[in-house]
Tab-separated table of C-alpha atoms in Angstrom:
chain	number	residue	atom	x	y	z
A	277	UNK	CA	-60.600	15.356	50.983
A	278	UNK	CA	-57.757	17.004	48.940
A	279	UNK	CA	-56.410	18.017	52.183
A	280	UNK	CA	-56.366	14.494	53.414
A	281	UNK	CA	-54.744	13.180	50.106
A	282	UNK	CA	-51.924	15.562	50.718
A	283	UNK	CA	-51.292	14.811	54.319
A	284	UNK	CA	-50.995	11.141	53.210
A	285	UNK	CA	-48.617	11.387	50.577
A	286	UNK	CA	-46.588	13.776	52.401
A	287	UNK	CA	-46.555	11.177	55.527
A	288	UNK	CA	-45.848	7.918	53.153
A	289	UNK	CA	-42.907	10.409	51.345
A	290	UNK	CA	-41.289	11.161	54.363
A	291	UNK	CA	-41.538	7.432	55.611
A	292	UNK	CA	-40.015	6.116	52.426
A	293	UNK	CA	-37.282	8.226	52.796
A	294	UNK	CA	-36.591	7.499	56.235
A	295	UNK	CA	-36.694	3.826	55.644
A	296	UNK	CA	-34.448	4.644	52.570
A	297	UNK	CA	-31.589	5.939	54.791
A	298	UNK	CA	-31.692	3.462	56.952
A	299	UNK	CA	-30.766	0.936	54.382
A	300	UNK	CA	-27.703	2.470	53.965
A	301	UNK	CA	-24.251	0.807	53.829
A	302	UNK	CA	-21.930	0.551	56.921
A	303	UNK	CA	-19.055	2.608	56.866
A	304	UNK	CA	-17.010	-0.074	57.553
A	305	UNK	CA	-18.214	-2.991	55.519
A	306	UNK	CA	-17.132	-6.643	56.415
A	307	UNK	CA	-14.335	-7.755	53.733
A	308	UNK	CA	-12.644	-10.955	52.535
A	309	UNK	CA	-9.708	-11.576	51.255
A	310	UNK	CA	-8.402	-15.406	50.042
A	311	UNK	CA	-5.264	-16.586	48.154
A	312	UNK	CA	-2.563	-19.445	48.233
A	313	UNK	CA	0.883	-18.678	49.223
A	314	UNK	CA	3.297	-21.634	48.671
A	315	UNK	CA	0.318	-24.575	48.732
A	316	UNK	CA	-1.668	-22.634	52.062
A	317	UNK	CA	-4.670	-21.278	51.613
A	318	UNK	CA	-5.250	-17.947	53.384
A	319	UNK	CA	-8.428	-16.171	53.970
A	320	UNK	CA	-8.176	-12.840	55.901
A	321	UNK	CA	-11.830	-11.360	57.268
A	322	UNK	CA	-11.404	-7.743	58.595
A	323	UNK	CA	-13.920	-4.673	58.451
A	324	UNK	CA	-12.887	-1.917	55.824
A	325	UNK	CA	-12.838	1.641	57.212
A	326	UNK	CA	-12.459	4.763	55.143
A	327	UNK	CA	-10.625	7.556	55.611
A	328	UNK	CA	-13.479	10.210	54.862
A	329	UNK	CA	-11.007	13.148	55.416
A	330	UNK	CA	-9.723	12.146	58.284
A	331	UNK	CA	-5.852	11.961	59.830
A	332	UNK	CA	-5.346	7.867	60.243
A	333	UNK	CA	-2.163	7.020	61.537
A	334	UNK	CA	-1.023	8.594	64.800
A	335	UNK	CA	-4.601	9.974	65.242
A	336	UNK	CA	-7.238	7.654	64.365
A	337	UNK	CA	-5.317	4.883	64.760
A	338	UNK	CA	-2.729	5.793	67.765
A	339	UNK	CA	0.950	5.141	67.529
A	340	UNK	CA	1.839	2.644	70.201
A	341	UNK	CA	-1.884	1.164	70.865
A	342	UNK	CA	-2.772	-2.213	69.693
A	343	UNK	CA	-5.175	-1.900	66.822
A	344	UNK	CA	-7.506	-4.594	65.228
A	345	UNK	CA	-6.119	-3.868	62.172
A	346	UNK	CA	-9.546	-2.714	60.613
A	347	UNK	CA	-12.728	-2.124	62.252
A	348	UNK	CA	-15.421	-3.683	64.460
A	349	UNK	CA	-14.412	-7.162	65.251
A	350	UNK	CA	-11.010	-7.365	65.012
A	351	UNK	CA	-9.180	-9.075	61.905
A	352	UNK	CA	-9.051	-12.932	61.237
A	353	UNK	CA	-6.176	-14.439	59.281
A	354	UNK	CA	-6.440	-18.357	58.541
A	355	UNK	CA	-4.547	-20.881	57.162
A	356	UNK	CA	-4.578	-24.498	56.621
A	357	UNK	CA	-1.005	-25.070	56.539
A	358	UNK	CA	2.078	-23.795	58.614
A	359	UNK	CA	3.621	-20.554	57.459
A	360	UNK	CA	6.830	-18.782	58.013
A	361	UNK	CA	6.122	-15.066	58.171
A	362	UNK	CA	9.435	-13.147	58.239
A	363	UNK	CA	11.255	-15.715	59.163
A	364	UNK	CA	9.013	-16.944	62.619
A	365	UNK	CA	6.936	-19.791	62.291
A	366	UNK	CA	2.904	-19.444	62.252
A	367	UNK	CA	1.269	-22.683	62.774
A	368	UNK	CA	-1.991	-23.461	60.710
A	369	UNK	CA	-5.172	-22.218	62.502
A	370	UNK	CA	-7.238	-19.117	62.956
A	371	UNK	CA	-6.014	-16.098	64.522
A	372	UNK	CA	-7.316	-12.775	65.339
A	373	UNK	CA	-4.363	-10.696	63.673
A	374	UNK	CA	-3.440	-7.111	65.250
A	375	UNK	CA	-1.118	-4.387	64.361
A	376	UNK	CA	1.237	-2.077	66.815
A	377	UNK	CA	1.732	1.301	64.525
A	378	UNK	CA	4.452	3.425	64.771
A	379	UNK	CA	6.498	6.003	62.479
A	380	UNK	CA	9.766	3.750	62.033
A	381	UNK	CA	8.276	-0.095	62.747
A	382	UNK	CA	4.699	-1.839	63.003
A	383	UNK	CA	4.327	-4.544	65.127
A	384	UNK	CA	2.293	-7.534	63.585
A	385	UNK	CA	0.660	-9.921	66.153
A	386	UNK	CA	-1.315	-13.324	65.415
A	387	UNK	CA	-3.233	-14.023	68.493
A	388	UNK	CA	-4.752	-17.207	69.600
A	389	UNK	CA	-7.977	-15.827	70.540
A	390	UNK	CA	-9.512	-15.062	67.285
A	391	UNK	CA	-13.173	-14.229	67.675
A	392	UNK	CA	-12.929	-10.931	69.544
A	393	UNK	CA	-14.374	-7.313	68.926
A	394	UNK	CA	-12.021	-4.960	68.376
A	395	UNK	CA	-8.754	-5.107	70.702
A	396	UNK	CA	-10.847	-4.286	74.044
A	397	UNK	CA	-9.795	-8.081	75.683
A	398	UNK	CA	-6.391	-8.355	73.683
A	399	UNK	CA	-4.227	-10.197	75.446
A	400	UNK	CA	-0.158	-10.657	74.444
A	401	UNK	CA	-0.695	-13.845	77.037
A	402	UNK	CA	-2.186	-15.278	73.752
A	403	UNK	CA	-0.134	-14.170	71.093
A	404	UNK	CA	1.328	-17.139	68.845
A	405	UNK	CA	3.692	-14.773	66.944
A	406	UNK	CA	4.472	-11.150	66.858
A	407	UNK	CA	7.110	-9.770	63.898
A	408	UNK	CA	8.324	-6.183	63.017
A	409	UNK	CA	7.948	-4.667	59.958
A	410	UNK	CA	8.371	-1.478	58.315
A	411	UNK	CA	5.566	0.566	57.417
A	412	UNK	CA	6.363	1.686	53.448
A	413	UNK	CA	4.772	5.019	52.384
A	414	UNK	CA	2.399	3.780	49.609
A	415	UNK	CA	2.543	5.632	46.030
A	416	UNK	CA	-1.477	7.061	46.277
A	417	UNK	CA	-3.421	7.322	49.044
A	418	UNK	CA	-6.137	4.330	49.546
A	419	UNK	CA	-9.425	5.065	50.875
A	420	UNK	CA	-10.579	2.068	52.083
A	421	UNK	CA	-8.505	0.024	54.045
A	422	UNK	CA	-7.956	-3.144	51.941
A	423	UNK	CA	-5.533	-6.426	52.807
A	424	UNK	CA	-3.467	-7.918	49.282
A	425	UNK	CA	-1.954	-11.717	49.184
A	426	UNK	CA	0.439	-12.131	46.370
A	427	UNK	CA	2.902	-15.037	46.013
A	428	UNK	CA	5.069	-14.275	48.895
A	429	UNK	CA	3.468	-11.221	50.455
A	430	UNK	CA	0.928	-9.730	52.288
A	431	UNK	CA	-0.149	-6.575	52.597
A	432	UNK	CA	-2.524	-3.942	54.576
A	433	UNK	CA	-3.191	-0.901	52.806
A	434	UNK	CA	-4.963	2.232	53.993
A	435	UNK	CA	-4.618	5.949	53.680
A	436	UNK	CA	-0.729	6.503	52.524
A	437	UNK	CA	0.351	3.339	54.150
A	438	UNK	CA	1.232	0.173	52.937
A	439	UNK	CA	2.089	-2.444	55.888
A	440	UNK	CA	3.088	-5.209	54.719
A	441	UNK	CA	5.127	-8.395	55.793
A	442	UNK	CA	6.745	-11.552	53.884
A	443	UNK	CA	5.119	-15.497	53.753
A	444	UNK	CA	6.835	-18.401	52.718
């Protein structure tokens, strides 16, 4: 009977653990980010990868390649009003918002289609704006990738990178 009474709380042990585990966080949690830049609201949803040791830009995420500009489905950026990002017009709407890395100059795109996973079906035939920026070497690295909207600026930070591009 002992015997028994063993076997069972070894079995219910092992299955609380296992269902513990499973419970776990992603590793790339869904984010938001809102704020107001010159009367538009902007709300940018994008998933949050870390950088768990690993070489990010020119590696992880290639030099060259459309990226999604976080992970899983690939970034949203809304607004309700018209915005000038460096100096193009962006007309108010949602957008599925990429990034083209590079060493000297990151391309940022705002494409039409924005419910898409990842940049698998990216298409420039829908791009409403694309503007080059330079990528800034940040101060600190930054773990988790994380997207900042100040007064006249937003920016993607990750790893030793800060990408980041002006709104009026």
């Amino acid at each position: 009977m002992k015997i028994l009474k063993i076997t069972s709380l070894v079995i219910f042990t092992l299955f609380a653990i296992s269902f513990a585990n499973a419970q776990e966080k992603p590793k790339s949690p869904a984010e938001k980010v809102t704020g107001t830049i010159n009367g538009a609201s902007i709300e940018i949803n994008y998933g949050s990868p870390s950088v768990r040791g690993r070489k990010i830009w020119g590696e992880l995420v290639p030099f060259d390649k459309v990226w999604r500009a976080g992970a899983n489905d690939a970034t949203t950026f809304e607004t309700n009003k018209d915005l000038t990002i460096e100096g193009a017009k962006l007309p108010a709407g949602k957008y599925s918002f990429f990034v083209i890395p590079n060493e000297k100059e990151c391309v940022i795109i705002f494409n039409k289609e924005a419910k898409q996973w990842g940049a698998f079906k990216y298409k420039d035939t829908e791009d409403q704006l694309r503007v080059k920026v330079k990528p800034q070497v940040a101060s600190s690295s930054v773990e988790k990738l994380v997207y900042s909207i100040n007064s006249n600026n937003i920016t993607l930070s990750w790893d030793t990178w800060n990408i980041g591009f002006k709104v009026k």
